[in-house]
C-alpha cells in the first residue's frame, strides 16, 4: 500500500539479529516511527513519550494510570483492563520510567493487534482524565467511615498505595537515594513513580497540564516489531491521531548534569524491624556519573570496564568486595546503569556498619588504583567482549516478548536523540573495541578517565533505623489530623460527596460493547508444537537461536532423604559458583565468562501418579563456536565441582540470603499464596519447604551456622555426597540450536558426559508420605506498610475434568468482581484469583494492599456474587479468551523446545494439551457455579497474610517472622 504521510529516513539490515531496521518520520508532526521488520508473528507496538517530572508527586506515573481509565472514543471506566480480557494479547502493560512513559502491547492475531492499537492510541493521545479517575488512581482524602466526618481522615489511591509498597523495598530506597545524590539538578533527582509524602501534593489540574505538555506526537516515538506491514500501521497512526495535530517545537530534553568538582558524601536511612539488630545492616555505595548513553562507542567502553571490574567472582573489584570483612555481600548496585540519559557506574557493600563507610570507600579506590597499575589479563577483556556479543544475540522472550525487549532497549537512547541502530547492533562498536583493547593501557586509561579522575563521584551510606517506619506513620497521621482540624463544613461535605461519587462510579456497569473484541472464532484451531529428535541418550531440537547453543544434562532425581531434599536448593545455588577439579572458584568463574553466556542448575518437581517426580538440570548457553567448550565445562561442573572452598561458600550464602529477603516485597502475593496453600497437597508442602517463607527463615538459620568454618566444611561434604548420588542416576543430554552440525554437537557432548550409572536407581518420592491438612491461618511479619493477602482452597489437579473450569474461573472472578472490589474500591495495586493445576490449590490474592480484613471479605463475597447472580455469556467469553491467550503465548524459541521436552518427561502429550485447550473453550457458566458450590462455598479455609506485625496480631493471626 502507498502511504505518503511518513517519509522513510533510512533502512538498515542488522545481520546479527536478522532484523531490518526501518526508520520513518511523520511529515507534519515530525513524530518518529521505528519498525523492526522480521518474520516473527508476535507483533509488538509501543508509543513512548519523553516525560520529565520536576518534582516527586508522581505526576508521570499517575498520568500513566489515569490515561487508561477512559478516552474520547472509548468513554468507559476501565478500557485497559477490559481489553486485557477482550483480546488474545501476548503482552499488555504501561511503563513509567525515570524520564519516559510508554504504552506497549503485543499480539499474534492481526485483528486483535489493530483492535488494541485503536484503544491504545485513543488512550494515550485523547484520554478523558476525569477528576474521579484521578482520585481513584492517584490520591484522595476519605473518612474511614465514608459518611462520618468525625471519623479518621485517611489517604487512599492506587498509586499512593503502590508507591508505599515500592518504597519499602530496600532496592527502591537505594536507587532513589542514589539518583537523588548523583543528579542534583536534573529530573532524575526526583522520584518519577512518586514519593508517598509528595503524592498528595499533586492536583488534577497539574496532571491534565502535564498531559497537554508531554503527550504530543512531536514529543513521541512510535515503535513496532514483527511481520506486519509498517505502512498499514502508519495509516492507522495517521487516521486515528496524527491528522489531528500540527508540529510543535518541544524541548523536554534532559540537560547534562552540572558536574561536581569534588566527590560528595551523602547519608540516608531505611526502616528496619525492631527485632532486627542494627549492626552490619548498612549499605555503602560509590557511584560515578559517566557520559551520555547516545555515544555508542563510549557506552561500549563503559560496558567493557564494568564487565571487567564486577561481572563475576573473578573480576577484581567484585572479588575485593566479596572477600572483604567490611560487609556481607556486594551491593545490588554493582555495575553500569543505562536507564538515565547519562550512564553511571556503581559498586559497594551491604551488610556493613555505617561508621566503617570510609574504609569501604577507600577499599574501592585502592582496588581501582591496583587494577590500574597492575592491569588485567587480556583474557578478562576478551571475555567482557564475548559477554556483550552474547547479550546482543540471544533471543529471549519468556518474561517479555523478544520484540518488546529490543524496542525498550532502543527507546531511551532514541528519545534522547540517539541512533536506533547503535542501540540494536553492537557489531561495529565491538569491532572497534577489539582493536582498542589491543592497547595494554585500555582498561587502566578507562579507570583513570571514568573513575579515579572523575570528580562527579557520590559516596552514599544508607543506615538502618528502628524508628523510621513509625515516624513515617506518625508524620502521615499528624498531617491528616492537621488537615482534618482545619476542614470547614463545606470541605467535609466535599470529601463525602466525592467519596460517594467515586463509589457510585466504581459500581456502575459500563457498556463495553463500544470496545473492539476478538471472539472464539478468532482463536487458532490448533497449536503448533516443536519437534524433538530423540537419539540414544541425546535429545536434539532446532529452534532459531541466532548463532547460540543451549545444552543441558537432565538427571532423574533419585530417592532422597528429607535432609537431602532440603539441601538440594543449596547444591543448585552453589555448584556453578564453586571451583571444579584443580581449578579454584576464581579460575572457574573466569572460564565460565570466557566461553559461555552463563551456566545454572535447578531442580524441577511435578506431581506424578499420586506422588512427585523430580529432575535435576544443569544447563548452559554459548555461541556455537564454543559448543565443545560448554560441553567440557558442564562435564567438569557435574563430576568435579568442589565444595571445600569454605570462604567462598560463606560468601555465596550471604549473597543468597540478601537476594531472597529483598525479593519478598516485590513477590509478596506469591509468598502469601504459598503459605496459604501449604497444606493443600504434597507438592504445595514441598514448595513451601524449599522456596516459601518458611524456607527463607530456615535459610537464615543455616547461613548463621555456616559462618563457623567447621560447620561450613561439614555442609560442603553433604553437598558433595548429594552430587555423587546424582551422578549415579540415569540422565539425558539435550542440545538446542539451529546449526547444521547439531547431531555432531550432541554426539560430542554425549561422549564427554559418558559415565556409568545405576540403571535400577530408586526414583525420587516425597520423603514425607503425608502432609498436614490442618487449616492455615497464618501471618508473616514483613518490613512493609502494606499487606499481601491470600486465601486457598483445595480443589483438583491438572488431570481432573474440572481443571479447565478452574482456569476459566480465575479470570471470571477477577474480571467480574475482584478487580473492582480490591483495586478500584480497595486501593490495592493488584488482586485476583489464581489456580495452581499442579497442587490443586485455588487461591485468592492481593498485592500492595492497604486493607486486610476487608480484602479477605471481598474474596468471600466474590463467590457469593458468582452463585447468587445471573451472568451473561460475554463475561464467560472474556474469561475463556484470557486462558487461551495464556496457553498460546509464545516463549523464547529455546524455551518452547525445553517445555516440549519436559511435557514428555511427565507423560503429557501435545494431544493432552489440545484436549485441555478444547475443554477450556467448552466451559459454561453452569460449570463455574457448580465447581464453586462444590469446592469454594466454605469461607472458613486456609488464609495467610504478609504485612506489618502489629496489624496481623490485631487481626488475630498467628504471626511468624524471619
PDB file of C-alpha atoms in Angstrom, residues 802-905:
ATOM      1  CA  UNK A 802     -12.786 -29.766  36.285  1.00  0.00           C
ATOM      2  CA  UNK A 803      -9.269 -28.352  35.960  1.00  0.00           C
ATOM      3  CA  UNK A 804     -10.101 -26.280  32.849  1.00  0.00           C
ATOM      4  CA  UNK A 805     -13.154 -24.915  34.672  1.00  0.00           C
ATOM      5  CA  UNK A 806     -10.989 -23.553  37.482  1.00  0.00           C
ATOM      6  CA  UNK A 807      -8.670 -21.958  34.928  1.00  0.00           C
ATOM      7  CA  UNK A 808     -11.603 -20.039  33.483  1.00  0.00           C
ATOM      8  CA  UNK A 809     -12.993 -19.240  36.926  1.00  0.00           C
ATOM      9  CA  UNK A 810      -9.889 -17.241  37.890  1.00  0.00           C
ATOM     10  CA  UNK A 811     -10.475 -14.728  35.111  1.00  0.00           C
ATOM     11  CA  UNK A 812     -14.240 -14.721  35.582  1.00  0.00           C
ATOM     12  CA  UNK A 813     -13.941 -13.726  39.258  1.00  0.00           C
ATOM     13  CA  UNK A 814     -11.156 -11.217  38.599  1.00  0.00           C
ATOM     14  CA  UNK A 815     -12.935  -9.521  35.712  1.00  0.00           C
ATOM     15  CA  UNK A 816     -16.381  -9.515  37.232  1.00  0.00           C
ATOM     16  CA  UNK A 817     -15.731  -8.773  40.899  1.00  0.00           C
ATOM     17  CA  UNK A 818     -12.232  -8.849  42.351  1.00  0.00           C
ATOM     18  CA  UNK A 819     -10.580  -6.149  40.234  1.00  0.00           C
ATOM     19  CA  UNK A 820     -13.264  -3.642  41.096  1.00  0.00           C
ATOM     20  CA  UNK A 821     -13.503  -4.544  44.785  1.00  0.00           C
ATOM     21  CA  UNK A 822      -9.786  -4.883  45.570  1.00  0.00           C
ATOM     22  CA  UNK A 823      -8.081  -2.426  43.223  1.00  0.00           C
ATOM     23  CA  UNK A 824     -10.615   0.231  42.317  1.00  0.00           C
ATOM     24  CA  UNK A 825     -12.565   0.402  45.564  1.00  0.00           C
ATOM     25  CA  UNK A 826      -9.998  -1.013  47.974  1.00  0.00           C
ATOM     26  CA  UNK A 827      -6.983   0.819  46.571  1.00  0.00           C
ATOM     27  CA  UNK A 828      -4.638  -2.182  46.297  1.00  0.00           C
ATOM     28  CA  UNK A 829      -2.183  -2.175  43.432  1.00  0.00           C
ATOM     29  CA  UNK A 830      -3.451  -5.568  42.338  1.00  0.00           C
ATOM     30  CA  UNK A 831      -5.606  -8.541  43.229  1.00  0.00           C
ATOM     31  CA  UNK A 832      -7.315 -11.540  41.723  1.00  0.00           C
ATOM     32  CA  UNK A 833      -7.567 -15.317  41.682  1.00  0.00           C
ATOM     33  CA  UNK A 834      -5.034 -17.969  40.772  1.00  0.00           C
ATOM     34  CA  UNK A 835      -5.345 -21.685  40.082  1.00  0.00           C
ATOM     35  CA  UNK A 836      -2.343 -23.976  40.530  1.00  0.00           C
ATOM     36  CA  UNK A 837      -3.031 -27.042  38.410  1.00  0.00           C
ATOM     37  CA  UNK A 838      -0.060 -28.903  39.888  1.00  0.00           C
ATOM     38  CA  UNK A 839      -1.091 -28.634  43.529  1.00  0.00           C
ATOM     39  CA  UNK A 840      -4.840 -28.280  43.044  1.00  0.00           C
ATOM     40  CA  UNK A 841      -4.893 -25.022  45.027  1.00  0.00           C
ATOM     41  CA  UNK A 842      -7.366 -22.312  44.061  1.00  0.00           C
ATOM     42  CA  UNK A 843      -6.092 -19.044  45.505  1.00  0.00           C
ATOM     43  CA  UNK A 844      -7.276 -15.510  46.024  1.00  0.00           C
ATOM     44  CA  UNK A 845      -4.624 -12.814  46.424  1.00  0.00           C
ATOM     45  CA  UNK A 846      -3.978  -9.105  46.764  1.00  0.00           C
ATOM     46  CA  UNK A 847      -0.805  -7.096  46.156  1.00  0.00           C
ATOM     47  CA  UNK A 848       0.404  -3.926  47.910  1.00  0.00           C
ATOM     48  CA  UNK A 849      -2.920  -3.689  49.646  1.00  0.00           C
ATOM     49  CA  UNK A 850      -3.832  -1.062  52.286  1.00  0.00           C
ATOM     50  CA  UNK A 851      -6.567  -3.335  53.676  1.00  0.00           C
ATOM     51  CA  UNK A 852      -6.620  -6.713  55.423  1.00  0.00           C
ATOM     52  CA  UNK A 853      -9.977  -7.927  56.804  1.00  0.00           C
ATOM     53  CA  UNK A 854     -11.933  -6.087  54.124  1.00  0.00           C
ATOM     54  CA  UNK A 855      -9.951  -7.764  51.367  1.00  0.00           C
ATOM     55  CA  UNK A 856     -10.459 -11.212  52.894  1.00  0.00           C
ATOM     56  CA  UNK A 857     -14.170 -10.425  52.989  1.00  0.00           C
ATOM     57  CA  UNK A 858     -14.029  -9.435  49.310  1.00  0.00           C
ATOM     58  CA  UNK A 859     -12.569 -12.843  48.460  1.00  0.00           C
ATOM     59  CA  UNK A 860     -15.592 -14.482  50.072  1.00  0.00           C
ATOM     60  CA  UNK A 861     -18.022 -12.020  48.518  1.00  0.00           C
ATOM     61  CA  UNK A 862     -16.794 -12.867  45.034  1.00  0.00           C
ATOM     62  CA  UNK A 863     -18.079 -16.432  45.471  1.00  0.00           C
ATOM     63  CA  UNK A 864     -21.430 -15.146  46.688  1.00  0.00           C
ATOM     64  CA  UNK A 865     -21.551 -12.808  43.684  1.00  0.00           C
ATOM     65  CA  UNK A 866     -20.898 -15.727  41.350  1.00  0.00           C
ATOM     66  CA  UNK A 867     -23.507 -18.025  42.877  1.00  0.00           C
ATOM     67  CA  UNK A 868     -26.316 -15.563  43.530  1.00  0.00           C
ATOM     68  CA  UNK A 869     -26.354 -13.648  40.273  1.00  0.00           C
ATOM     69  CA  UNK A 870     -27.122 -14.317  36.642  1.00  0.00           C
ATOM     70  CA  UNK A 871     -24.185 -13.777  34.330  1.00  0.00           C
ATOM     71  CA  UNK A 872     -24.064 -13.211  30.597  1.00  0.00           C
ATOM     72  CA  UNK A 873     -22.109 -15.166  28.027  1.00  0.00           C
ATOM     73  CA  UNK A 874     -19.923 -12.150  27.267  1.00  0.00           C
ATOM     74  CA  UNK A 875     -18.303 -12.392  30.704  1.00  0.00           C
ATOM     75  CA  UNK A 876     -17.627 -16.067  30.113  1.00  0.00           C
ATOM     76  CA  UNK A 877     -16.173 -15.419  26.671  1.00  0.00           C
ATOM     77  CA  UNK A 878     -13.746 -12.874  28.115  1.00  0.00           C
ATOM     78  CA  UNK A 879     -12.557 -15.285  30.816  1.00  0.00           C
ATOM     79  CA  UNK A 880     -12.048 -18.034  28.241  1.00  0.00           C
ATOM     80  CA  UNK A 881     -10.074 -15.707  25.957  1.00  0.00           C
ATOM     81  CA  UNK A 882      -7.765 -14.915  28.858  1.00  0.00           C
ATOM     82  CA  UNK A 883      -6.967 -18.598  29.440  1.00  0.00           C
ATOM     83  CA  UNK A 884      -6.449 -19.318  25.747  1.00  0.00           C
ATOM     84  CA  UNK A 885      -4.202 -16.271  25.439  1.00  0.00           C
ATOM     85  CA  UNK A 886      -2.043 -17.614  28.277  1.00  0.00           C
ATOM     86  CA  UNK A 887      -1.885 -21.134  26.801  1.00  0.00           C
ATOM     87  CA  UNK A 888      -0.990 -19.838  23.319  1.00  0.00           C
ATOM     88  CA  UNK A 889       1.500 -17.193  24.464  1.00  0.00           C
ATOM     89  CA  UNK A 890       4.850 -17.759  22.751  1.00  0.00           C
ATOM     90  CA  UNK A 891       8.122 -18.010  24.613  1.00  0.00           C
ATOM     91  CA  UNK A 892      11.713 -17.737  23.518  1.00  0.00           C
ATOM     92  CA  UNK A 893      12.344 -20.428  20.862  1.00  0.00           C
ATOM     93  CA  UNK A 894      14.742 -22.444  23.023  1.00  0.00           C
ATOM     94  CA  UNK A 895      12.297 -22.308  25.947  1.00  0.00           C
ATOM     95  CA  UNK A 896       9.483 -23.693  23.808  1.00  0.00           C
ATOM     96  CA  UNK A 897      11.615 -26.701  22.918  1.00  0.00           C
ATOM     97  CA  UNK A 898      12.554 -27.129  26.567  1.00  0.00           C
ATOM     98  CA  UNK A 899       8.906 -27.063  27.608  1.00  0.00           C
ATOM     99  CA  UNK A 900       8.078 -29.674  24.986  1.00  0.00           C
ATOM    100  CA  UNK A 901      10.824 -31.916  26.357  1.00  0.00           C
ATOM    101  CA  UNK A 902       9.606 -31.720  29.947  1.00  0.00           C
ATOM    102  CA  UNK A 903       5.988 -32.246  28.918  1.00  0.00           C
ATOM    103  CA  UNK A 904       7.096 -35.637  27.627  1.00  0.00           C
ATOM    104  CA  UNK A 905       9.050 -36.363  30.828  1.00  0.00           C
TER     105      UNK A 905
END
